[in-house]
Short mmCIF file of N, CA and C in Angstrom, two decimals:
data_model
loop_
_atom_site.label_atom_id
_atom_site.label_comp_id
_atom_site.label_asym_id
_atom_site.label_seq_id
_atom_site.Cartn_x
_atom_site.Cartn_y
_atom_site.Cartn_z
N MET B 132 16.37 -46.82 90.56
CA MET B 132 15.70 -46.19 91.67
C MET B 132 16.52 -44.97 92.09
N ARG B 133 15.84 -43.91 92.43
CA ARG B 133 16.54 -42.67 92.79
C ARG B 133 16.84 -42.64 94.29
N LEU B 134 17.87 -41.89 94.64
CA LEU B 134 18.33 -41.80 96.04
C LEU B 134 17.19 -41.38 96.97
N GLU B 135 16.37 -40.44 96.56
CA GLU B 135 15.32 -39.92 97.44
C GLU B 135 14.23 -40.95 97.73
N SER B 136 14.18 -42.05 96.98
CA SER B 136 13.16 -43.07 97.22
C SER B 136 13.62 -44.15 98.21
N ILE B 137 14.86 -44.11 98.64
CA ILE B 137 15.39 -45.09 99.60
C ILE B 137 14.98 -44.66 101.01
N PRO B 138 14.44 -45.57 101.82
CA PRO B 138 14.02 -45.19 103.18
C PRO B 138 15.20 -44.91 104.12
N VAL B 139 14.94 -44.11 105.12
CA VAL B 139 15.95 -43.79 106.13
C VAL B 139 16.41 -45.08 106.81
N GLY B 140 17.72 -45.20 107.03
CA GLY B 140 18.29 -46.37 107.67
C GLY B 140 18.71 -47.45 106.69
N SER B 141 18.33 -47.31 105.44
CA SER B 141 18.67 -48.31 104.43
C SER B 141 20.02 -48.03 103.79
N ARG B 142 20.61 -49.09 103.27
CA ARG B 142 21.88 -48.97 102.56
C ARG B 142 21.63 -49.09 101.06
N CYS B 143 22.45 -48.40 100.28
CA CYS B 143 22.31 -48.48 98.84
C CYS B 143 23.68 -48.31 98.18
N ARG B 144 23.76 -48.76 96.95
CA ARG B 144 24.98 -48.64 96.15
C ARG B 144 24.70 -47.64 95.03
N ILE B 145 25.61 -46.70 94.84
CA ILE B 145 25.45 -45.70 93.80
C ILE B 145 25.75 -46.34 92.45
N LEU B 146 24.79 -46.20 91.53
CA LEU B 146 24.95 -46.75 90.19
C LEU B 146 25.33 -45.68 89.18
N ASP B 147 24.76 -44.47 89.33
CA ASP B 147 25.00 -43.42 88.34
C ASP B 147 24.67 -42.06 88.95
N ILE B 148 25.36 -41.05 88.48
CA ILE B 148 25.07 -39.68 88.86
C ILE B 148 24.96 -38.88 87.58
N GLN B 149 23.83 -38.20 87.39
CA GLN B 149 23.61 -37.40 86.19
C GLN B 149 23.12 -36.02 86.59
N GLY B 150 23.19 -35.11 85.64
CA GLY B 150 22.68 -33.77 85.87
C GLY B 150 23.64 -32.73 85.37
N GLU B 151 23.52 -31.54 85.94
CA GLU B 151 24.38 -30.42 85.58
C GLU B 151 25.83 -30.78 85.89
N ALA B 152 26.73 -30.46 85.00
CA ALA B 152 28.14 -30.85 85.13
C ALA B 152 28.76 -30.41 86.45
N ALA B 153 28.48 -29.19 86.89
CA ALA B 153 29.07 -28.69 88.14
C ALA B 153 28.54 -29.46 89.34
N ALA B 154 27.25 -29.77 89.35
CA ALA B 154 26.66 -30.52 90.47
C ALA B 154 27.19 -31.94 90.51
N VAL B 155 27.32 -32.57 89.36
CA VAL B 155 27.85 -33.93 89.29
C VAL B 155 29.31 -33.96 89.75
N ARG B 156 30.09 -33.00 89.30
CA ARG B 156 31.50 -32.92 89.69
C ARG B 156 31.63 -32.74 91.20
N ARG B 157 30.82 -31.88 91.79
CA ARG B 157 30.88 -31.63 93.23
C ARG B 157 30.49 -32.88 94.02
N ALA B 158 29.46 -33.59 93.57
CA ALA B 158 29.05 -34.82 94.25
C ALA B 158 30.19 -35.84 94.21
N LYS B 159 30.86 -35.95 93.08
CA LYS B 159 31.97 -36.89 92.97
C LYS B 159 33.16 -36.46 93.84
N GLU B 160 33.40 -35.16 93.94
CA GLU B 160 34.46 -34.66 94.82
C GLU B 160 34.19 -35.01 96.28
N LEU B 161 32.92 -35.07 96.65
CA LEU B 161 32.53 -35.39 98.03
C LEU B 161 32.50 -36.90 98.30
N GLY B 162 32.76 -37.71 97.27
CA GLY B 162 32.84 -39.15 97.46
C GLY B 162 31.66 -39.95 96.97
N LEU B 163 30.70 -39.29 96.34
CA LEU B 163 29.55 -40.01 95.79
C LEU B 163 29.90 -40.45 94.37
N ILE B 164 30.52 -41.62 94.27
CA ILE B 164 30.94 -42.13 92.98
C ILE B 164 30.36 -43.53 92.75
N HIS B 165 30.39 -43.96 91.53
CA HIS B 165 29.85 -45.27 91.14
C HIS B 165 30.43 -46.38 92.02
N GLY B 166 29.56 -47.20 92.58
CA GLY B 166 29.98 -48.35 93.37
C GLY B 166 30.06 -48.12 94.87
N VAL B 167 30.03 -46.88 95.32
CA VAL B 167 30.11 -46.59 96.75
C VAL B 167 28.82 -47.03 97.43
N ILE B 168 28.97 -47.71 98.56
CA ILE B 168 27.81 -48.11 99.36
C ILE B 168 27.63 -47.07 100.45
N CYS B 169 26.42 -46.54 100.55
CA CYS B 169 26.14 -45.50 101.54
C CYS B 169 24.86 -45.84 102.31
N THR B 170 24.68 -45.15 103.43
CA THR B 170 23.51 -45.33 104.28
C THR B 170 22.74 -44.02 104.32
N ILE B 171 21.42 -44.11 104.22
CA ILE B 171 20.57 -42.93 104.34
C ILE B 171 20.36 -42.69 105.83
N VAL B 172 20.92 -41.59 106.34
CA VAL B 172 20.87 -41.29 107.77
C VAL B 172 19.56 -40.60 108.14
N ARG B 173 19.20 -39.58 107.39
CA ARG B 173 17.93 -38.88 107.64
C ARG B 173 17.55 -38.05 106.42
N LYS B 174 16.28 -37.70 106.38
CA LYS B 174 15.75 -36.89 105.29
C LYS B 174 14.99 -35.71 105.88
N ALA B 175 15.22 -34.54 105.33
CA ALA B 175 14.45 -33.37 105.75
C ALA B 175 13.08 -33.43 105.08
N PRO B 176 12.07 -32.89 105.73
CA PRO B 176 10.73 -32.93 105.14
C PRO B 176 10.62 -32.05 103.89
N PHE B 177 9.56 -32.30 103.12
CA PHE B 177 9.22 -31.50 101.95
C PHE B 177 10.34 -31.46 100.91
N SER B 178 10.89 -32.64 100.62
CA SER B 178 11.93 -32.79 99.59
C SER B 178 13.20 -32.00 99.92
N GLY B 179 13.50 -31.87 101.20
CA GLY B 179 14.71 -31.19 101.62
C GLY B 179 15.93 -32.08 101.47
N PRO B 180 17.05 -31.66 102.02
CA PRO B 180 18.30 -32.42 101.88
C PRO B 180 18.21 -33.81 102.52
N ILE B 181 19.04 -34.69 102.01
CA ILE B 181 19.15 -36.05 102.52
C ILE B 181 20.56 -36.20 103.07
N GLU B 182 20.67 -36.68 104.32
CA GLU B 182 22.00 -36.94 104.90
C GLU B 182 22.39 -38.36 104.53
N VAL B 183 23.55 -38.47 103.87
CA VAL B 183 24.06 -39.74 103.39
C VAL B 183 25.41 -40.01 104.06
N ALA B 184 25.56 -41.20 104.63
CA ALA B 184 26.84 -41.59 105.24
C ALA B 184 27.59 -42.49 104.26
N THR B 185 28.79 -42.07 103.89
CA THR B 185 29.67 -42.87 103.05
C THR B 185 30.80 -43.37 103.94
N PRO B 186 31.66 -44.25 103.44
CA PRO B 186 32.78 -44.69 104.27
C PRO B 186 33.70 -43.55 104.72
N LEU B 187 33.67 -42.43 103.99
CA LEU B 187 34.59 -41.33 104.32
C LEU B 187 33.95 -40.18 105.07
N ALA B 188 32.64 -39.96 104.90
CA ALA B 188 32.03 -38.76 105.50
C ALA B 188 30.51 -38.85 105.51
N HIS B 189 29.91 -37.90 106.22
CA HIS B 189 28.46 -37.69 106.16
C HIS B 189 28.26 -36.48 105.24
N ILE B 190 27.37 -36.63 104.26
CA ILE B 190 27.19 -35.60 103.25
C ILE B 190 25.72 -35.24 103.16
N GLY B 191 25.43 -33.97 103.05
CA GLY B 191 24.07 -33.51 102.81
C GLY B 191 23.86 -33.34 101.32
N VAL B 192 22.85 -34.00 100.78
CA VAL B 192 22.58 -33.96 99.34
C VAL B 192 21.16 -33.47 99.12
N ARG B 193 21.01 -32.55 98.18
CA ARG B 193 19.67 -32.07 97.82
C ARG B 193 19.42 -32.50 96.38
N PRO B 194 18.78 -33.68 96.21
CA PRO B 194 18.50 -34.14 94.85
C PRO B 194 17.51 -33.21 94.14
N THR B 195 17.87 -32.81 92.95
CA THR B 195 17.02 -31.95 92.11
C THR B 195 17.17 -32.43 90.68
N GLU B 196 16.62 -31.68 89.76
CA GLU B 196 16.81 -32.02 88.35
C GLU B 196 18.27 -31.78 87.94
N ASP B 197 19.00 -30.94 88.70
CA ASP B 197 20.41 -30.70 88.42
C ASP B 197 21.30 -31.82 88.92
N LEU B 198 20.79 -32.67 89.82
CA LEU B 198 21.57 -33.77 90.38
C LEU B 198 20.66 -34.97 90.61
N ILE B 199 20.78 -35.96 89.75
CA ILE B 199 19.97 -37.17 89.84
C ILE B 199 20.91 -38.32 90.16
N ILE B 200 20.71 -38.93 91.34
CA ILE B 200 21.57 -40.03 91.78
C ILE B 200 20.75 -41.31 91.73
N THR B 201 21.20 -42.26 90.90
CA THR B 201 20.53 -43.55 90.75
C THR B 201 21.25 -44.56 91.63
N VAL B 202 20.47 -45.32 92.40
CA VAL B 202 21.04 -46.28 93.36
C VAL B 202 20.31 -47.62 93.28
N GLU B 203 20.88 -48.63 93.92
CA GLU B 203 20.19 -49.91 94.12
C GLU B 203 20.30 -50.25 95.59
N PRO B 204 19.24 -50.80 96.19
CA PRO B 204 19.28 -51.19 97.60
C PRO B 204 20.32 -52.29 97.82
N VAL B 205 20.93 -52.28 99.00
CA VAL B 205 21.92 -53.30 99.37
C VAL B 205 21.45 -53.93 100.68
N ALA B 206 21.39 -55.25 100.70
CA ALA B 206 20.99 -55.96 101.92
C ALA B 206 22.10 -55.85 102.96
N ALA B 207 21.72 -55.84 104.23
CA ALA B 207 22.70 -55.79 105.31
C ALA B 207 23.53 -57.06 105.31
N LEU B 208 24.79 -56.93 105.65
CA LEU B 208 25.67 -58.09 105.72
C LEU B 208 25.31 -58.94 106.94
N ALA B 209 25.50 -60.22 106.86
CA ALA B 209 25.16 -61.13 107.96
C ALA B 209 25.92 -60.76 109.22
N SER B 210 27.16 -60.29 109.09
CA SER B 210 27.96 -59.94 110.27
C SER B 210 27.40 -58.70 110.97
N GLU B 211 26.70 -57.81 110.23
CA GLU B 211 26.13 -56.62 110.84
C GLU B 211 24.83 -56.93 111.57
N ALA B 212 24.13 -57.97 111.15
CA ALA B 212 22.86 -58.32 111.76
C ALA B 212 23.04 -58.98 113.13
N ALA B 213 24.20 -59.52 113.39
CA ALA B 213 24.45 -60.21 114.65
C ALA B 213 24.70 -59.26 115.78
#
C-alpha cells in the first residue's frame, strides 16, 4: 500500500522507498527509512504534500513517480487507546 492511500490520523510502518536516487536519498536523510512508524498528520488537496510525523520530526512529503513510499498500516497500541 502506498503512503498516499493511508487516511489522515492513521499510523503506518515504512516498508520500502523507491524512485529517483536523489529523492530516495533525501527521504532517508529526513528519517523515512525501513521500519519507521509514522503518523499521517494531514494531506493537502489535489495530490499535494502529505505531512508525516516520525519520532524525530514532522516532514512534508510529495509522493510522485520519483518517490514511491510503500507502507503497512499499524494498529494503535493499547496504552495509547486508554
